[in-house]
Coordinates of C-alpha atoms and ligand atoms in Angstrom, one line a residue:
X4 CA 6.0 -17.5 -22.4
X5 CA 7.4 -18.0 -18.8
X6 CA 4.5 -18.5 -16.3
X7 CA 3.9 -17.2 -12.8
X8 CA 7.6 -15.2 -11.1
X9 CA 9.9 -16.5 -14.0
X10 CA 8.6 -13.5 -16.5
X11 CA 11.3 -12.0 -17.6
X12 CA 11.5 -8.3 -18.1
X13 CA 10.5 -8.1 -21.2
X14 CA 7.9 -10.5 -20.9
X15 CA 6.8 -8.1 -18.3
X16 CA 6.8 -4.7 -20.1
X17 CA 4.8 -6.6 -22.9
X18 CA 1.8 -7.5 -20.1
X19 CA 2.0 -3.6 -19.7
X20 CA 1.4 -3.5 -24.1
X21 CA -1.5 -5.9 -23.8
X22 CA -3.9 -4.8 -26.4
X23 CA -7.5 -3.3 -25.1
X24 CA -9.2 -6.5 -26.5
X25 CA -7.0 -9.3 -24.6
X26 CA -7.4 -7.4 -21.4
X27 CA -10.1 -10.0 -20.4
X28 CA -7.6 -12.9 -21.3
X29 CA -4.9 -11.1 -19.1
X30 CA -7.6 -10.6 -16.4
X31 CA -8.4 -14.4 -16.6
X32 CA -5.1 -15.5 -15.9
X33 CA -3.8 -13.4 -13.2
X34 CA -7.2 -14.0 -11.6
X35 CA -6.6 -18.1 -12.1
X36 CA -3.4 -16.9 -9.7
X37 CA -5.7 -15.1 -7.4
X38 CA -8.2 -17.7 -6.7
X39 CA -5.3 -20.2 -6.5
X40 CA -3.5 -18.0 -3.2
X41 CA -6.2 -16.0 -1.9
X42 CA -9.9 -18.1 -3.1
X43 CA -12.8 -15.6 -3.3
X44 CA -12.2 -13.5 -0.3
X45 CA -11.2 -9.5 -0.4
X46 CA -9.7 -8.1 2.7
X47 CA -10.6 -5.0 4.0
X48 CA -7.9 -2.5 5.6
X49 CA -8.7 0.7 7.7
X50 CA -6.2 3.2 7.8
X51 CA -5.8 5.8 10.7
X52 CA -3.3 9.3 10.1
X53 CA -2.0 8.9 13.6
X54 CA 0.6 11.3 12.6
X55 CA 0.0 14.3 9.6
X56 CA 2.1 16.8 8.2
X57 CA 5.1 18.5 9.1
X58 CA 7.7 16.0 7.4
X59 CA 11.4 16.9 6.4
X60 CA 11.2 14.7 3.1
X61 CA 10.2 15.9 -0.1
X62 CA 8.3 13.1 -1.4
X63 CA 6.4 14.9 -4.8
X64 CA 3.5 13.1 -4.4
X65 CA 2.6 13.5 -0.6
X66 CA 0.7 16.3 1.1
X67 CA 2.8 16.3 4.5
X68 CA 6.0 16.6 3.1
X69 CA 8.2 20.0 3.3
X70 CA 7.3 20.6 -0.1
X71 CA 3.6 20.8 -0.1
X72 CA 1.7 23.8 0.3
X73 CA -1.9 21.0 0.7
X74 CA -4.3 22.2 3.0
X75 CA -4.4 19.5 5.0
X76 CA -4.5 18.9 9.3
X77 CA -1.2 18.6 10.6
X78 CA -0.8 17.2 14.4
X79 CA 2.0 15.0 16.1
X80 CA -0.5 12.2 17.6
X81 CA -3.8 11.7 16.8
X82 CA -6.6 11.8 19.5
X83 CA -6.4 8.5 21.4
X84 CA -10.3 8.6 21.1
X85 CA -10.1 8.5 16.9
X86 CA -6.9 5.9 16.8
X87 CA -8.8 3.5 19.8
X88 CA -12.1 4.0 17.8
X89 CA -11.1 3.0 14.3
X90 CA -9.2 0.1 16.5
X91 CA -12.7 -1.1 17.9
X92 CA -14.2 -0.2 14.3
X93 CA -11.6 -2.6 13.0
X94 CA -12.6 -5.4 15.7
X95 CA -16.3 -5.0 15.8
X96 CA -16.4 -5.1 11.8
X97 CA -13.8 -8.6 12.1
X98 CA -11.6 -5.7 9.1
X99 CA -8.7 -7.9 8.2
X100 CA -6.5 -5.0 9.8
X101 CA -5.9 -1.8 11.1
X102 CA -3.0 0.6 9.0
X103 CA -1.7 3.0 11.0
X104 CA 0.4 5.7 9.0
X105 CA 3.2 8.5 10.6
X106 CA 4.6 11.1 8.4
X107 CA 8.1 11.7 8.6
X108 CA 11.1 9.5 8.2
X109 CA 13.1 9.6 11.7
X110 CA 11.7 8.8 15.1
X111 CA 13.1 9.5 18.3
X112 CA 13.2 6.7 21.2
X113 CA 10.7 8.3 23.4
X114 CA 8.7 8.3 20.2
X115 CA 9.1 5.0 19.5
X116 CA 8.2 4.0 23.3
X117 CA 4.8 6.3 22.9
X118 CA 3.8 4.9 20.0
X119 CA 4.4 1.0 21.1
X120 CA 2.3 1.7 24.1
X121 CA -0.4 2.4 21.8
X122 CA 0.4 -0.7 20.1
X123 CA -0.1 -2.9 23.1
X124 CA -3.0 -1.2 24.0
X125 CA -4.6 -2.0 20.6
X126 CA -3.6 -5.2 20.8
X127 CA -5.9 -5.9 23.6
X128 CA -8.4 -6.2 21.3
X129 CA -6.7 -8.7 18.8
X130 CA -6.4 -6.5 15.8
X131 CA -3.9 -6.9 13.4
X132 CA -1.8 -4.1 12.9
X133 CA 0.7 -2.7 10.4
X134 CA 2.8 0.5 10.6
X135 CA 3.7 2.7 7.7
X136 CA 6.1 4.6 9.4
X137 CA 9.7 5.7 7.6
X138 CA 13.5 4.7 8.7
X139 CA 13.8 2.8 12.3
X140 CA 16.9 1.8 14.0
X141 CA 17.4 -2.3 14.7
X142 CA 16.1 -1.1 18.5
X143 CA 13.0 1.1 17.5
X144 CA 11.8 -1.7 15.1
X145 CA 12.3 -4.4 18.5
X146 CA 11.0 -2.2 20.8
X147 CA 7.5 -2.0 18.6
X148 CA 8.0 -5.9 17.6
X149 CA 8.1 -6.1 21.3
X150 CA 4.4 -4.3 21.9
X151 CA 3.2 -7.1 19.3
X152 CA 3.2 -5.0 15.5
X153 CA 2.6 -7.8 13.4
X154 CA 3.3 -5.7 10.1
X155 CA 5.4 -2.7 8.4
X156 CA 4.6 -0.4 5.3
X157 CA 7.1 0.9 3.7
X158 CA 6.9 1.4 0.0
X159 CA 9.1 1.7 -2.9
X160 CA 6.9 4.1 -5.2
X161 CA 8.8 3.8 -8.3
X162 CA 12.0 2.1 -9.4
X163 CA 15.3 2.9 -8.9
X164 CA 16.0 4.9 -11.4
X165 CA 13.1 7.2 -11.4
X166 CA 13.1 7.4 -7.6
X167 CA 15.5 10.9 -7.6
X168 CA 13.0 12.5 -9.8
X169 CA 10.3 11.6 -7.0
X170 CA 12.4 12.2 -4.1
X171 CA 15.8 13.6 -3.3
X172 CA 16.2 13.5 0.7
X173 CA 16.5 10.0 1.0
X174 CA 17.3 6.7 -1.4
X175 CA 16.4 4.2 -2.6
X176 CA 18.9 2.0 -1.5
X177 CA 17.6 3.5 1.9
X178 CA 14.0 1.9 1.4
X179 CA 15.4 -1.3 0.4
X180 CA 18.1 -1.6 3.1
X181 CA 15.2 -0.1 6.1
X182 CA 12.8 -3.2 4.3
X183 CA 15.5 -5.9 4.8
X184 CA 16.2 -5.1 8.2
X185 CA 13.0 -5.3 9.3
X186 CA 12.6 -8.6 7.2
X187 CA 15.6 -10.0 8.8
X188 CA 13.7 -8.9 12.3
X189 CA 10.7 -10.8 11.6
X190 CA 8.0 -8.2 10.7
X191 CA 5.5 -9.6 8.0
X192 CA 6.3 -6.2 4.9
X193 CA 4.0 -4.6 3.1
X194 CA 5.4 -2.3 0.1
X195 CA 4.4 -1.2 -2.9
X196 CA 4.2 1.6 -5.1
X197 CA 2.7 4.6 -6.8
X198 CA 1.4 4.5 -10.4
X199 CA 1.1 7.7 -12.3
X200 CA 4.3 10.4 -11.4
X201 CA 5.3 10.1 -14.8
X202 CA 7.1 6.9 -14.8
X203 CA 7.7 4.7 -17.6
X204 CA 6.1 1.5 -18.2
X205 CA 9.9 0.2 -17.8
X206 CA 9.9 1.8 -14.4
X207 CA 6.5 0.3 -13.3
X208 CA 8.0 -3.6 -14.4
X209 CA 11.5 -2.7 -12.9
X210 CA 9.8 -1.7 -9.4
X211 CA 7.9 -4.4 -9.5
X212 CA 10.7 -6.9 -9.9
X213 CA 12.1 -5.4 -7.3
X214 CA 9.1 -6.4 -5.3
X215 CA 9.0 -9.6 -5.9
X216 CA 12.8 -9.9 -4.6
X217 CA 11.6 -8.6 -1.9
X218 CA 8.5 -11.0 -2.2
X219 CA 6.0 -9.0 0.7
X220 CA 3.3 -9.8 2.3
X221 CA 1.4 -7.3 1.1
X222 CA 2.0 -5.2 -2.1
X223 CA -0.2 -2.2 -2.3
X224 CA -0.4 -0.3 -5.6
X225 CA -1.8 3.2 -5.5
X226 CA -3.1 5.6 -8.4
X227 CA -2.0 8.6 -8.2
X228 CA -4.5 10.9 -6.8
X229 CA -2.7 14.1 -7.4
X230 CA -3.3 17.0 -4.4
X231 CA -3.3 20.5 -4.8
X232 CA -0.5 22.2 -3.2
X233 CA 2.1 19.3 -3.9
X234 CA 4.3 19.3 -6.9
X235 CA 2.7 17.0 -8.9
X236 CA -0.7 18.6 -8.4
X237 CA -1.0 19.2 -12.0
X238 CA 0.5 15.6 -13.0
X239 CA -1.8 14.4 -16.5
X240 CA -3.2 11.2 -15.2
X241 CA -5.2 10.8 -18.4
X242 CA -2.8 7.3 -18.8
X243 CA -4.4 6.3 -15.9
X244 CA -7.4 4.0 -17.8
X245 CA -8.9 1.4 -15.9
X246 CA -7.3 -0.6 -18.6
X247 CA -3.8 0.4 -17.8
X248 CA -4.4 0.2 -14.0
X249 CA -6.1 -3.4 -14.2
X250 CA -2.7 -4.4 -16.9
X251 CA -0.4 -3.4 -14.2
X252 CA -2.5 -4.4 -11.4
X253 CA -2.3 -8.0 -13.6
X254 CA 1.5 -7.8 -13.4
X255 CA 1.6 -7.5 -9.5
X256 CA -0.3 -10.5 -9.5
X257 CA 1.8 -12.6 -11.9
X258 CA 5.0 -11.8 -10.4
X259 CA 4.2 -12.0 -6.5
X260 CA 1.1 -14.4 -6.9
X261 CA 1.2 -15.2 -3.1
X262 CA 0.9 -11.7 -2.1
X263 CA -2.0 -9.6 -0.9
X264 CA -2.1 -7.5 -4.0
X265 CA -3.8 -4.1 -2.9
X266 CA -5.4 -1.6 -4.9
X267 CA -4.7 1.1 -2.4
X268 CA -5.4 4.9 -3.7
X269 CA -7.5 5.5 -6.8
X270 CA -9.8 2.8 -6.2
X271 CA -12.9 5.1 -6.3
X272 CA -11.7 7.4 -9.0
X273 CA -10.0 4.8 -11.6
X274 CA -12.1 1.7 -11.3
X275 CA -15.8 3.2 -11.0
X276 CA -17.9 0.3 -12.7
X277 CA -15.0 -1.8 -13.2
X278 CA -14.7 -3.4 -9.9
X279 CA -15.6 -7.3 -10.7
X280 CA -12.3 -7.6 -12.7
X281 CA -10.5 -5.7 -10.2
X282 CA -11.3 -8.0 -7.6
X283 CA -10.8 -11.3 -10.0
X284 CA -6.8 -9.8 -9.8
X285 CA -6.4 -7.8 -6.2
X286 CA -7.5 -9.3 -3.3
X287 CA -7.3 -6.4 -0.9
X288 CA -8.8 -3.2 -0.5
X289 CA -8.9 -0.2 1.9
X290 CA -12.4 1.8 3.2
X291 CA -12.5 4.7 4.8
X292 CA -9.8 6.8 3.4
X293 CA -6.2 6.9 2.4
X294 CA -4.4 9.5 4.8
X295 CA -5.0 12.6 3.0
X296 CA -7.9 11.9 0.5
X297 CA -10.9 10.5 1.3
X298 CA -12.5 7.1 0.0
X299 CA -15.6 5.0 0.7
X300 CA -17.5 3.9 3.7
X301 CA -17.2 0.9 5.5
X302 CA -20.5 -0.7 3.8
X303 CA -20.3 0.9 0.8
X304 CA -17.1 -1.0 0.3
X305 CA -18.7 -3.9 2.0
X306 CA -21.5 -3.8 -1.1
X307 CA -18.9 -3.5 -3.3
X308 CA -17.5 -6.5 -2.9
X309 CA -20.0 -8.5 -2.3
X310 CA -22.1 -7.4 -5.6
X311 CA -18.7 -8.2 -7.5
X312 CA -19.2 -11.7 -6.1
X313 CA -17.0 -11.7 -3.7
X314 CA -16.6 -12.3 0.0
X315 CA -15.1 -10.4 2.9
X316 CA -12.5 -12.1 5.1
X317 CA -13.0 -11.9 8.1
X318 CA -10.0 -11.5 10.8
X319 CA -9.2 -14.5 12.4
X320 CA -8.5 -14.0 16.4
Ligands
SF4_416 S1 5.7 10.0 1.9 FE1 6.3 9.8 4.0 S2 8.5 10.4 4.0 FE2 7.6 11.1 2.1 S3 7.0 13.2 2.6 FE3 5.2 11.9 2.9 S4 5.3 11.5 5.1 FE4 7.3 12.2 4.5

């Protein structure tokens, strides 16, 4: 068998087929891969909903979309007081960064100016930030390089071919194209996926190959954590096992070893007493929430990791 990135894809859907009772042998060697790139340390990322709701893209999965009925805040810009807190939080805490997501998909200029003022006053305080925010032009993505984002989010969810049965207003080809161009612009990406919309195993490996073309800096993989109101409220997420989500989990880690492999959303919910092998493959968590649903505290997740035997990195300015 191939080792590291040269897996081949069918190499890749038989990781996803590992029996039960070699999940531990799995677990050993993508963690070999972990300890090689990223040594003992988790990082720890705070995300702030500095935008909710109201988006024009039907997105199955999300709760601001057009689509969804979820009872959830909606507002245009966050107080300054909550995004400039969980900045400071960030800082004071020495969190490895500070996410900062936007619903919708198209920004205007004056937007785009608002929001890299923000920027530059967060930067003050010598947080690392990232930006999950949907299509910019070449300028808006210079004009918030300019106020000093380090990082942008923007995620694949599933593969190509399963994308139009997740999403119809925009492609695929869209993500991939919007990812390059800030690539080719010098932003650091982070992009991942979604696990748990119905895909197939093939869709989960083809995604991820994807991923490690584009070979991120950061590849977050949520669980689906499906909310009421959105069309996949009632999605059957009993294939969700912490097995399955630590073999895929595994495969992130094989195929884009240098990445900070995430476990983003479903952390709480599909690793409960599992989380020393989850942190022997991902080396990067969030606290405090993921936009809509809500997660653990700060020191909860500090305990977390550090009962799993692992260390927090701290933020280096
Ligand atoms: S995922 Fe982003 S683009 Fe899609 S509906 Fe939600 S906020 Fe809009």
């Amino acid at each position: 068998m191939n080792s590291e990135q040269n897996l081949t894809r069918e190499e890749a859907i038989a990781i996803l087929n590992t029996p039960d009772e070699q999940l531990n042998e799995l677990i050993e060697r993508a963690g070999a891969l972990r300890k090689k790139y990223k040594g003992n340390h988790v990082s720890i990322h705070l995300l702030t909903n500095a935008r909710s709701g109201n988006c024009s893209q039907n997105c199955a999965y999300c709760a601001q979309s057009c689509r969804s009925h979820a009872d959830i805040e909606k507002y245009k810009w966050v107080d300054d007081e909550k995004l400039y807190g969980d900045n400071t939080f960030v800082h004071d805490h020495k969190l490895s960064r500070h996410c900062i997501g936007l619903s919708g998909m198209k920004f205007s200029d004056d937007e785009i100016e608002e929001l890299a003022s923000k920027i530059r006053k967060m930067k003050e305080e010598g947080t690392h930030l990232c930006c999950s925010i949907g299509f910019l032009t070449k300028k808006q993505a210079l004009m918030l390089k300019e106020a000093g984002l380090d990082r942008i989010n923007h995620n694949l969810n599933t593969s190509r071919s399963n994308y139009p049965n997740i999403c119809t207003t925009h492609t695929y080809e869209q993500r991939v194209n919007n990812i390059h161009m800030l690539q080719d612009l010098g932003f650091e990406i982070c992009s991942g996926g979604i696990i748990g919309m119905g895909e197939s195993k093939e869709d989960v490996v083809d995604m991820l190959l994807d991923l490690k073309e584009i070979n991120p800096e950061a590849l977050p993989i949520n669980f689906l954590i499906p909310i009421k109101g959105t069309p996949l409220q009632d999605r059957d997420t009993s294939n969700l096992t912490p097995e399955y989500c630590l073999k895929v989990l595994c495969l992130a880690r094989l195929l884009v070893p240098t990445s900070d492999i995430r476990c983003a959303a479903g952390r709480e919910i599909y690793f409960k007493g599992r989380e020393k092998e989850l942190l022997t493959v991902v080396n990067s968590i969030f606290a405090s929430g993921y936009l809509t649903a809500d997660g653990q505290g700060i020191q909860d997740t500090i305990k977390t990791i550090t009962d799993a035997g692992f260390t927090c990195e701290v933020e280096s300015d």
